[in-house]
Coordinates of C-alpha atoms in Angstrom, one line a residue:
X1 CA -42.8 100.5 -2.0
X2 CA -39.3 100.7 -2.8
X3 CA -38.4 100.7 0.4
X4 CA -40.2 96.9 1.6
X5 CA -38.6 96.1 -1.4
X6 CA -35.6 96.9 -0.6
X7 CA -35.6 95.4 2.9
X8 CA -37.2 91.7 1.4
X9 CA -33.9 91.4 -0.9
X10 CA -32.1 92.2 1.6
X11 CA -33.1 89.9 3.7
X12 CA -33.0 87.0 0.7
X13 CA -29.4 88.5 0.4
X14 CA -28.5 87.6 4.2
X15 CA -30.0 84.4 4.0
X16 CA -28.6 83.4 0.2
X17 CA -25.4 82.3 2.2
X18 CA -26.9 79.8 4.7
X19 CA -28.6 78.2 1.6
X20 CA -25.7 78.1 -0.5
X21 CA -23.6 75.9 2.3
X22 CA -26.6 73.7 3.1
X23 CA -26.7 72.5 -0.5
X24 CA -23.1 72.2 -0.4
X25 CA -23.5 70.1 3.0
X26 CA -26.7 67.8 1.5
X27 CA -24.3 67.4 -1.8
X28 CA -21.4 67.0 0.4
X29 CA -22.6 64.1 2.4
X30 CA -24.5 62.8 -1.0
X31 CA -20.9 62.3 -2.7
X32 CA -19.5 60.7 0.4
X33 CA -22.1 58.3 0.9
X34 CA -21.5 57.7 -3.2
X35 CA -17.7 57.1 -2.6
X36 CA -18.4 55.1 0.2
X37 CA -20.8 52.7 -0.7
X38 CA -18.3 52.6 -4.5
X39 CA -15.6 51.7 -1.6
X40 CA -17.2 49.1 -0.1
X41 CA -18.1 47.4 -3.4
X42 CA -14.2 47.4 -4.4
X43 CA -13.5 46.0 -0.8
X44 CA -16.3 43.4 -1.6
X45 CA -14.6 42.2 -5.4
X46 CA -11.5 42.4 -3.9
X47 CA -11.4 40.1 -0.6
X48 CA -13.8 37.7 -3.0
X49 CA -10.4 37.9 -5.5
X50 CA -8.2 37.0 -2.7
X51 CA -9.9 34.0 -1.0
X52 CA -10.4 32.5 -4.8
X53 CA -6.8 33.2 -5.7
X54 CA -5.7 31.6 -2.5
X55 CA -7.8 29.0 -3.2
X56 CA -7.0 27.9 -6.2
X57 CA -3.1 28.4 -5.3
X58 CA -3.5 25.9 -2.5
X59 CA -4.9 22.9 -5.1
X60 CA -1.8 24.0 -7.2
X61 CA 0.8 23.3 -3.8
X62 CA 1.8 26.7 -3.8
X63 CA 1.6 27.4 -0.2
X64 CA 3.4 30.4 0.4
X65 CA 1.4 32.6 -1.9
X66 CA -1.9 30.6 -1.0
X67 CA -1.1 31.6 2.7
X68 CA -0.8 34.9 1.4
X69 CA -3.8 35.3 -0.3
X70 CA -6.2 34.1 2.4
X71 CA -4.7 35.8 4.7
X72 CA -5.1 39.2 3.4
X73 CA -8.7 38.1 2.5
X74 CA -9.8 37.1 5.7
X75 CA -9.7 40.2 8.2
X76 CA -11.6 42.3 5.1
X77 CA -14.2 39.7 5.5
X78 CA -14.0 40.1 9.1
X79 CA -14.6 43.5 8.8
X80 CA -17.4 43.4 6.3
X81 CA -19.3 40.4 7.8
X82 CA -18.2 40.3 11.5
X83 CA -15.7 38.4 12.9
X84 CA -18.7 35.7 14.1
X85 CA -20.7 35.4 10.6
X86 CA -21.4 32.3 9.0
X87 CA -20.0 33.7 5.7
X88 CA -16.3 33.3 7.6
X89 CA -16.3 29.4 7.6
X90 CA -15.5 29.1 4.0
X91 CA -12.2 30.8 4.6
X92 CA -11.8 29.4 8.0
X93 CA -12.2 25.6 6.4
X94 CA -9.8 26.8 3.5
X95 CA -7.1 27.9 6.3
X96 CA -7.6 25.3 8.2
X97 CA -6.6 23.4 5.7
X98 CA -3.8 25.0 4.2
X99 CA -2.0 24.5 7.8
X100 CA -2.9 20.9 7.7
X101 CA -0.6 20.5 4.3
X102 CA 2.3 21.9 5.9
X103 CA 2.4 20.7 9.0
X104 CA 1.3 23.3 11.6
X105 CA -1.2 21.1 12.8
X106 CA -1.7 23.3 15.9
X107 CA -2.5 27.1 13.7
X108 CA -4.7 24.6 11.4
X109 CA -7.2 23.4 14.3
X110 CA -7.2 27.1 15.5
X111 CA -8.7 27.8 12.4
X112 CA -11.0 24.6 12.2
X113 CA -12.5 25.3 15.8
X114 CA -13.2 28.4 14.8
X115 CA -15.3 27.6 12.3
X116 CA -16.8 24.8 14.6
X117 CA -17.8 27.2 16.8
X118 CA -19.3 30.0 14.2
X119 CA -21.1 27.3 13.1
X120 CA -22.7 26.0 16.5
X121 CA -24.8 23.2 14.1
X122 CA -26.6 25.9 12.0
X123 CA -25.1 24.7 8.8
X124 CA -24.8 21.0 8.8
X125 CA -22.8 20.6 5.3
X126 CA -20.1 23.5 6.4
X127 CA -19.9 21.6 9.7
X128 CA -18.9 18.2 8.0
X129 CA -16.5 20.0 5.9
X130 CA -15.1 21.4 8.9
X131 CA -15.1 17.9 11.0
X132 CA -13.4 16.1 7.5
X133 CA -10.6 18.5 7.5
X134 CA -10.4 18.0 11.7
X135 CA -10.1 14.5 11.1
X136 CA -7.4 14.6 8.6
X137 CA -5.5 17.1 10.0
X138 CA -4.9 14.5 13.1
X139 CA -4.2 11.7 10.1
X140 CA -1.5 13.7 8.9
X141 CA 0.2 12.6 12.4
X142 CA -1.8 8.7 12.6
X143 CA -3.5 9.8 15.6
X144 CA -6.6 8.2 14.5
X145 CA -8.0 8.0 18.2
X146 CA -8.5 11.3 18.1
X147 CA -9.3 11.4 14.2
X148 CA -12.0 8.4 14.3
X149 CA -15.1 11.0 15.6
X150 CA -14.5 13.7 13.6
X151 CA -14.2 11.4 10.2
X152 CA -17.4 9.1 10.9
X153 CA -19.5 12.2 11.8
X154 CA -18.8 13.7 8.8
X155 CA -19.7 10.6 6.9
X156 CA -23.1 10.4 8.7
X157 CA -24.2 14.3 8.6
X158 CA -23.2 14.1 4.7
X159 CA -24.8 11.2 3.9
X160 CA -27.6 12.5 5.7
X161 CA -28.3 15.9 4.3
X162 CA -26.4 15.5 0.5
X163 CA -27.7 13.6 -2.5
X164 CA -26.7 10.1 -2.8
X165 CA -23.5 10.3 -5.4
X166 CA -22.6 13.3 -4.0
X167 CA -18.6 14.7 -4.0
X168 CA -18.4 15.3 -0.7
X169 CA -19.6 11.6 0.0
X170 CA -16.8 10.3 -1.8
X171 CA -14.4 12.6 0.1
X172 CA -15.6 11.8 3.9
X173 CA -15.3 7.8 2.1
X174 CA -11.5 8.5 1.4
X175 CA -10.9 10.2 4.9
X176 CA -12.7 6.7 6.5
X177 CA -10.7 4.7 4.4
X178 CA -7.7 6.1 5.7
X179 CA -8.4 5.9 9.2
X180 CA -9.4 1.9 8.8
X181 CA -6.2 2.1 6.9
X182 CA -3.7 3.5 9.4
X183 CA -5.7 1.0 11.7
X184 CA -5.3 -1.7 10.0
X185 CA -9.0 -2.7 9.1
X186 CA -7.9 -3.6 5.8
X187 CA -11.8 -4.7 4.7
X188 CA -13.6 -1.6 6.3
X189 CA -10.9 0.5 4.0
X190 CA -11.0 -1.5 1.1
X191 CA -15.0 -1.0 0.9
X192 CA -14.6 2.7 1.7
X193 CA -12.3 3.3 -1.3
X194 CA -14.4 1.4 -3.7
X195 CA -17.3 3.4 -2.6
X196 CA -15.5 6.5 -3.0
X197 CA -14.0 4.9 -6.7
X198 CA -17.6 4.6 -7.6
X199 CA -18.9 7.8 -6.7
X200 CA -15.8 9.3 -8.6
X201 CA -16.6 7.3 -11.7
X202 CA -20.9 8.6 -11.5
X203 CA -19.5 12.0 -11.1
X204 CA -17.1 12.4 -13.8
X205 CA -14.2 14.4 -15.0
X206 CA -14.2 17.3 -11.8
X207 CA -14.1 14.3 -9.8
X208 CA -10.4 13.6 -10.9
X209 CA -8.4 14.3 -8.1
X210 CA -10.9 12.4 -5.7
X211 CA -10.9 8.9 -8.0
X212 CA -6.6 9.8 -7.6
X213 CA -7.1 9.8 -3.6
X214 CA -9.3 6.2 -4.0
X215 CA -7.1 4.4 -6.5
X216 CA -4.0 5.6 -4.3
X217 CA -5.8 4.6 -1.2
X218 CA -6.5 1.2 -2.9
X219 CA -3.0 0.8 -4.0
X220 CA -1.9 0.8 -0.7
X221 CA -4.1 -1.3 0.9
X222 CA -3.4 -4.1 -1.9
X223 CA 0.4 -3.8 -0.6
X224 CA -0.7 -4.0 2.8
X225 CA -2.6 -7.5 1.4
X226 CA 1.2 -8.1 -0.4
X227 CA -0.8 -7.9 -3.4
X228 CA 2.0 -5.5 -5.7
X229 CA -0.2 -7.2 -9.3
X230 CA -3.0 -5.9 -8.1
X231 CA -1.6 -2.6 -6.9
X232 CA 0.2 -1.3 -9.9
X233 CA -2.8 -0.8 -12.0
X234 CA -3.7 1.4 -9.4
X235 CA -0.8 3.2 -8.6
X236 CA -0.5 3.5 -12.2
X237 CA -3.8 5.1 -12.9
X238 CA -3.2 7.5 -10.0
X239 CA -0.3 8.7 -11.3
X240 CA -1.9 9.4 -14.6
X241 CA -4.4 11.5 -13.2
X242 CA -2.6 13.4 -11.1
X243 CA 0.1 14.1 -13.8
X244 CA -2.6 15.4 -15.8
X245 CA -4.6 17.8 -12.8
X246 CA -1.3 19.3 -11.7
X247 CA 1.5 18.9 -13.7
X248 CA 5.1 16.9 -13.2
X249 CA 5.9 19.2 -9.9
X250 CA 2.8 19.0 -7.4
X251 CA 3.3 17.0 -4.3
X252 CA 0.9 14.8 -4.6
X253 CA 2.6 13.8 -7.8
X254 CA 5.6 12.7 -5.8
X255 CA 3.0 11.3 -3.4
X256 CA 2.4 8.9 -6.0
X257 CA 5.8 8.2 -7.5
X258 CA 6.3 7.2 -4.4
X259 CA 3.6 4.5 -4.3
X260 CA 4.7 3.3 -7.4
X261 CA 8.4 2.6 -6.1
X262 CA 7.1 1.0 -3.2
X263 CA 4.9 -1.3 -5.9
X264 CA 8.2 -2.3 -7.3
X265 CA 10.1 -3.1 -4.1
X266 CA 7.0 -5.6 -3.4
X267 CA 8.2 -6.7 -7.0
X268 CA 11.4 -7.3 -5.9
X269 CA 12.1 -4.9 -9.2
X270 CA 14.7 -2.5 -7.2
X271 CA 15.9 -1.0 -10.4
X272 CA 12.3 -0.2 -11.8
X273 CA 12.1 1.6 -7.7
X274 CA 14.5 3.3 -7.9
X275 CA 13.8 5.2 -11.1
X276 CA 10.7 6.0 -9.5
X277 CA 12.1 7.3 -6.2
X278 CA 14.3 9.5 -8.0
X279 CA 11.3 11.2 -9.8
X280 CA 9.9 11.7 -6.5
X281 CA 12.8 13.1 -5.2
X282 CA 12.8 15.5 -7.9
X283 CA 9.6 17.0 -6.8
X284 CA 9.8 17.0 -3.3
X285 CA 13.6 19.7 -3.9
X286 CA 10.8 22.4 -4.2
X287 CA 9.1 21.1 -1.3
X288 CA 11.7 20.8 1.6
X289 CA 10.4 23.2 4.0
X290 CA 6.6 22.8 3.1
X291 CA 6.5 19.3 3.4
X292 CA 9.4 17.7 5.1
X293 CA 8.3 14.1 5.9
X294 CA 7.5 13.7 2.1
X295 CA 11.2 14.8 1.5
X296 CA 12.5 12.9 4.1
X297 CA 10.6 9.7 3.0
X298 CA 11.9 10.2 -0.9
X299 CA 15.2 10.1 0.0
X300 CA 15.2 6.9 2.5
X301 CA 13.3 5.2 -0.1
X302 CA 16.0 6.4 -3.1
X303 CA 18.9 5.5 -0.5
X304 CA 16.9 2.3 0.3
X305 CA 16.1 1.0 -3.4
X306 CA 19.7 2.3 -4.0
X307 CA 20.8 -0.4 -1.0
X308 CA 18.8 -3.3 -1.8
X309 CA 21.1 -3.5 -5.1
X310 CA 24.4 -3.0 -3.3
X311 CA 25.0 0.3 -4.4
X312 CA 25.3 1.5 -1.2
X313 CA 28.2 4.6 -2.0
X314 CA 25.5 5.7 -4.5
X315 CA 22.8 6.0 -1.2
X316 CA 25.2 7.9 0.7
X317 CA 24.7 11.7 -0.8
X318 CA 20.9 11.0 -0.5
X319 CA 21.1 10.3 3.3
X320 CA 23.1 13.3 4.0
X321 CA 20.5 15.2 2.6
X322 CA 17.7 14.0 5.2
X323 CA 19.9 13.8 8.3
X324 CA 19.8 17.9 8.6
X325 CA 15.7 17.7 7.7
X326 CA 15.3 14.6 10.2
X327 CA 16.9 16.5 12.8
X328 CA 14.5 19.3 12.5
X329 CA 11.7 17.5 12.2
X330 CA 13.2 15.9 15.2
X331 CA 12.8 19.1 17.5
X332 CA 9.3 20.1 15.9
X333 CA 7.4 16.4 15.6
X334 CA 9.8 13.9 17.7
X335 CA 7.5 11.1 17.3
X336 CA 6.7 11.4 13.6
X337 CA 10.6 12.0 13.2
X338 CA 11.5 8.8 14.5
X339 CA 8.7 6.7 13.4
X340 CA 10.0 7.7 9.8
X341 CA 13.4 6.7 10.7
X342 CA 13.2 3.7 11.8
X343 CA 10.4 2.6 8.7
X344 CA 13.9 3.4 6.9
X345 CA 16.1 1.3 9.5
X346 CA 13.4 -1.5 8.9
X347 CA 13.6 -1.5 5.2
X348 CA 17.4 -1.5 5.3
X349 CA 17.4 -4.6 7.9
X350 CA 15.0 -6.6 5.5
X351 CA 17.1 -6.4 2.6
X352 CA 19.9 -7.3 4.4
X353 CA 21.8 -3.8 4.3
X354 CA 23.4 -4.8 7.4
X355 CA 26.7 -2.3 7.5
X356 CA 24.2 0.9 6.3
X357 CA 21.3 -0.2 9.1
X358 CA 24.3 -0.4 11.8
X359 CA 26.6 2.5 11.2
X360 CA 23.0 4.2 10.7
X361 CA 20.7 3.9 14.1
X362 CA 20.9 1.7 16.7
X363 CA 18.4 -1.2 17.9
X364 CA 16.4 1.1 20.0
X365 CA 14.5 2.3 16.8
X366 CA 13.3 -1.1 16.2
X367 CA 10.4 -0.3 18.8
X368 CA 8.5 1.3 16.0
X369 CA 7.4 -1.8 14.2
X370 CA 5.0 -0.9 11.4
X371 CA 6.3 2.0 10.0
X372 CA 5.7 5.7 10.2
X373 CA 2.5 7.1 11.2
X374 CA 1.2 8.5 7.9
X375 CA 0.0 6.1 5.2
X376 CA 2.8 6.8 2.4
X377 CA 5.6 5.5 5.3
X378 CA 3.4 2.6 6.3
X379 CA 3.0 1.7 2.1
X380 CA 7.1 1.9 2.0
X381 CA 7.7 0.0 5.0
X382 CA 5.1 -2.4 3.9
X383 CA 6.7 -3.0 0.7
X384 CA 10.3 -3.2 1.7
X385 CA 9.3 -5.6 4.6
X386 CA 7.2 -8.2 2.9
X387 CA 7.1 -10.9 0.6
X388 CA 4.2 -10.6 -2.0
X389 CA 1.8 -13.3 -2.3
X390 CA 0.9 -12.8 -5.6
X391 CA 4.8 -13.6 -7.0
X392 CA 6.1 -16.8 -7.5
X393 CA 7.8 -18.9 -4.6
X394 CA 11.2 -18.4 -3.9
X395 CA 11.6 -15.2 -6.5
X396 CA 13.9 -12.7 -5.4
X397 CA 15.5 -9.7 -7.0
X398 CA 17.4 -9.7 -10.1
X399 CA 21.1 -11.3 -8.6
X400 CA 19.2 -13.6 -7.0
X401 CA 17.7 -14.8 -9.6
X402 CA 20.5 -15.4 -11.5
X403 CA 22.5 -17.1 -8.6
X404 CA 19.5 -19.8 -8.7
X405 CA 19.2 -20.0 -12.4
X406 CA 23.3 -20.7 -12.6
X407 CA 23.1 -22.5 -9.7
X408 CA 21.0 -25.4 -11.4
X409 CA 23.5 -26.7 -13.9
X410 CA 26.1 -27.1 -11.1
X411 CA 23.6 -29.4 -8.7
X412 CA 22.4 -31.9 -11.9
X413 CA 26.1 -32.5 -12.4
X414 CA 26.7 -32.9 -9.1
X415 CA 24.4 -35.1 -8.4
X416 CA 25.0 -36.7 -12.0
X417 CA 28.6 -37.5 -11.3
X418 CA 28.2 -38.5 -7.4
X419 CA 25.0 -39.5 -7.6
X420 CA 26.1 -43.6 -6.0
X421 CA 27.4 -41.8 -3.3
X422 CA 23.8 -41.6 -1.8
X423 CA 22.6 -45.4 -3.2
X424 CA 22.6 -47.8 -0.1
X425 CA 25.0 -50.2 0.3
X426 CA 24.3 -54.1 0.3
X427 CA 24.3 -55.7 3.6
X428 CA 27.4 -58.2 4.7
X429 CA 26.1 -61.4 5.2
X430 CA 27.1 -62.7 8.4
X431 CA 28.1 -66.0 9.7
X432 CA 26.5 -69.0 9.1
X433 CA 23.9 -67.4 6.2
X434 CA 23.2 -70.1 4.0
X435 CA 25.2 -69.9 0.9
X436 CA 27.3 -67.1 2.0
X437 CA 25.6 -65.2 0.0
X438 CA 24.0 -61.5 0.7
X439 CA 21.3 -60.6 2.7
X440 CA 18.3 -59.0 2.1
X441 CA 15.7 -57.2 4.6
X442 CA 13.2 -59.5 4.0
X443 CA 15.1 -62.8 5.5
X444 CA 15.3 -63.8 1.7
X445 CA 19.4 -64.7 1.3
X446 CA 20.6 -64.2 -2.5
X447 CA 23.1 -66.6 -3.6
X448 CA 25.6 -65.1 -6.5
X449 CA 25.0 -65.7 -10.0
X450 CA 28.0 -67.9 -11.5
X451 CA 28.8 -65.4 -14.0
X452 CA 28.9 -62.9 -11.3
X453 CA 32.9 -63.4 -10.1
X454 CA 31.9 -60.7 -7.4
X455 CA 28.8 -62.0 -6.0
X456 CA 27.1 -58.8 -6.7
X457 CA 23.3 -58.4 -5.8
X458 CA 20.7 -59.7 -8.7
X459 CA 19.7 -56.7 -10.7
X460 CA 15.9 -55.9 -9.5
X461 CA 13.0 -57.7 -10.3
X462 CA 15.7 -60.7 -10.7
X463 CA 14.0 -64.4 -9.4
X464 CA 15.3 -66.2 -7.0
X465 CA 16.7 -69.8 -8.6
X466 CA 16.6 -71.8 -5.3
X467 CA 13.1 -70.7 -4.4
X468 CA 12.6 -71.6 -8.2
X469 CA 13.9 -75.2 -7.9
X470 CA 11.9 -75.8 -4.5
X471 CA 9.0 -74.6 -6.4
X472 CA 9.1 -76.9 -9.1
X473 CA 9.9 -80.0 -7.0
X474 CA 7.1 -79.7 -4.4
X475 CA 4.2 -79.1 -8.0
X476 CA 6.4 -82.5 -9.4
X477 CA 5.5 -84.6 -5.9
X478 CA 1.9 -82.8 -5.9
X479 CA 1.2 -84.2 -9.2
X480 CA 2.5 -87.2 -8.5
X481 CA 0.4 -87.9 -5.5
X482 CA -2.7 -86.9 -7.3
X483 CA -1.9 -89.5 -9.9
X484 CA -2.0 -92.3 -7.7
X485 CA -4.7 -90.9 -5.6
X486 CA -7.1 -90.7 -9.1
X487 CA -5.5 -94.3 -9.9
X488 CA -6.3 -96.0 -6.3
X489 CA -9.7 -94.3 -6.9
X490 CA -10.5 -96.1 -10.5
X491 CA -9.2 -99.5 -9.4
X492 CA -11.7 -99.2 -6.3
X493 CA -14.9 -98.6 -8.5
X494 CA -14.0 -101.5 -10.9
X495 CA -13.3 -103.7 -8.2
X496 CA -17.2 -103.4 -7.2
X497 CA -18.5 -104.8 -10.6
X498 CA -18.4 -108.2 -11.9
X499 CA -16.9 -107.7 -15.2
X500 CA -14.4 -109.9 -16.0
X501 CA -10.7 -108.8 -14.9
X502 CA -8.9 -107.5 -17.7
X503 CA -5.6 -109.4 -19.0
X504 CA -2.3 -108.3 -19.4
X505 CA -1.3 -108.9 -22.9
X506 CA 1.8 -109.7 -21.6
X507 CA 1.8 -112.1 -19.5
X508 CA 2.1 -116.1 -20.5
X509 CA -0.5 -118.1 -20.9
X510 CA -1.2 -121.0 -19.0
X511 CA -1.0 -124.7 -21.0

């Protein structure tokens, strides 16, 4: 007995080992599964941070870290998801984006067609945000061939599937009234904006920075119109609201500093411009390499506000600043380079800054008559170039206003003091006129007045004394002749009765 017993716990004693490490293994594999499913939760919370932060960096114009951010986020998601999930267009859309702002058009719509094709029509609101931030990444440049699809099919599939009212409406609205803009269909964008305005207003306050986009949109379309009255309200108003969403150093800040400069050029207020360039210029220091057509434009518009007044010394440190940003703008975007150059050239030529606009560029740039592609140099050259309806006539700036004002005095003396200069002489009478006196256009001759030792002309309104005296004669013999007709006619009725003849009383009687 003590023998089996001995062999059974010797047997449990062999096999005690293989146990032991096939717990160990179970727990082993238990724990790992623990720490990774723990691990994929962190990765989860952590590429969710990233996109958000990146996100919300990108409304705030801080590109570099935004870039950053979503960057970092976006293989993690990759990795989780699948590089072809639906989950990835978020991101995609946000990238896509973030390139559009500054300026690599060409990594933006890498991002955008991307998502376009993840998509492939499954999610019909994602794909309208995707086609709406297509379309304005080709606005950016004012190719609005290219952007006019993109920015009505948007429209249509967001009307289509979103409530009436909602944000993204008013969005697609703005993106339409900037192509009609850029086109020049001043009513289609004027009824956009408003459309946009009013959705903006339903919404309310998270529907700030949209109403901004309308009222700037509207701003410049009432400049286009030469309208600046109407304009500044809304240029104002924009301003406001973007001062309070994102502070005094946010580039859409200086976007509308900016329009509000360009509202006072239409004024013909230069001075009142120029402050308001200078704030924009201000801004746009921390945004040279980011954005450098909204640099470039804030310092021709400074140099050009500065011109219109004559101070052109004052211009000159402003222009070196954007001739080494023009040229490399030059070598990236040739054609948006020079369109913004000569919307500068333009508004220098129409206020008569004739040594700045020669020494500056030649007449070549004239080709490019309208202004820059983008809707903030077409506003500037619109307001430097015409005359607003809205003003009085014949208001200029401020020295020209004063050279009229002082000029007025001087003409009534003038023509106060020389006046019979421009009074027409009297004619000569010419030989054999009756009288000698002067004559008139009529055929009427004036003979002088006795008292008149010069023969001068009868002051007007004056009667004429012979046709007077011709007058008076020919009623005398009229009346005369009636008298003896009436008498010849009384002696002829009493010559047909037989009354007896009537006497004279003093003639002699017969004895």
């Amino acid at each position: 007995m003590s023998t089996s017993f001995w062999n059974i716990s010797k047997r449990q004693v062999y096999t005690l080992p293989v146990l032991i490490a096939l717990s160990f293994l179970v727990s082993g594999s238990v724990i790992a599964f623990a720490f990774d499913s723990s691990a994929g939760r962190r990765d989860h919370r952590s590429y969710s941070a990233l996109e958000n932060a990146g996100v919300i960096d990108l409304r705030a114009g801080k590109y570099g870290r935004s870039e950053e951010e979503l960057k970092r986020a976006l293989p993690q998601e990759e990795k989780a998801f699948g590089q072809n999930d639906p989950r990835l267009i978020p991101i995609l859309n946000e990238l896509g984006w973030l390139y559009t702002e500054v300026g690599r058009t060409n990594d933006a719509r890498t991002f955008l067609n991307k998502a376009i094709i993840i998509n492939g029509g499954k999610n019909k609101a994602q794909e309208a945000d995707t086609l709406d931030r297509i379309a304005r990444s080709y606005l950016v440049h004012g190719n609005t061939d290219k952007a006019s699809d993109p920015a009505r099919n948007a429209l249509n599939i967001r009307q289509e599937v979103l409530q009436v009212g909602d944000l993204k409406i008013a969005e697609s609205l703005n993106t339409v009234a900037t192509l009609s803009l850029l086109k020049n269909d001043l009513r289609d964008a004027e009824q956009s904006a408003n459309n946009a305005l009013a959705i903006c207003d339903e919404t309310g306050q998270s529907a700030q920075a949209e109403k901004a986009r309308s009222l700037d949109l509207l701003a410049k379309i009432s400049i286009e119109k030469s309208l600046p009255r109407q304009a500044k309200p809304q240029a104002v108003d924009a301003l406001s609201i973007r001062k309070n969403l994102f502070g005094n150093n946010h580039p859409l800040t200086a976007e509308s500093w900016l329009l509000y400069g360009d509202v006072n050029m239409q004024m013909k207020s230069a001075h009142m411009a120029e402050d308001a360039y200078k704030n924009a210029e201000l801004i746009t220091q921390s945004y040279a390499e980011t954005k450098p057509e909204l640099r470039i434009l804030s310092l021709y518009s400074l140099a050009g506000a500065l011109g219109s007044q004559g101070k052109l010394p004052d211009g000159e440190p402003y222009l070196e600043q954007a001739e080494p940003l023009y040229r490399a703008l030059k070598e990236k975007d040739p054609a948006r380079a020079e369109s913004l150059r000569s919307a500068y050239l333009q508004a220098l030529v129409q206020n008569h800054v004739w040594p700045k606009a020669i020494d500056l560029w030649a007449t070549s740039f004239f080709e490019h008559v309208g202004g820059g592609p983008s809707s903030m140099a077409r506003s500037y050259v619109s307001a430097c170039t015409k005359r607003a309806k809205d003003m009085q006539v014949g208001s200029g700036n401020e020295l020209t206003e004063v050279m009229i004002w002082a000029a007025i005095p001087i003409i009534i003396i003038y023509f106060g003091m020389f006046g019979s200069a421009f009074r027409r002489e009297p004619k000569i009478a010419k030989s054999g006129d009756q009288s000698g006196g002067q004559g008139s256009a009529s055929g009427t001759y004036w003979t002088a007045y006795p008292e008149s030792p010069h023969g001068a002309l009868p002051p007007e309104g004056a009667p004429d004394p012979r046709t007077t005296q011709a007058r008076e004669k020919a009623q005398q013999a009229a009346n005369a002749r009636l008298s003896q007709t009436r008498l010849q006619a009384l002696n002829a009725r009493m010559s047909q009765t037989r009354l007896p003849a009537i006497e004279d009383p003093n003639k002699p009687k017969e004895k």
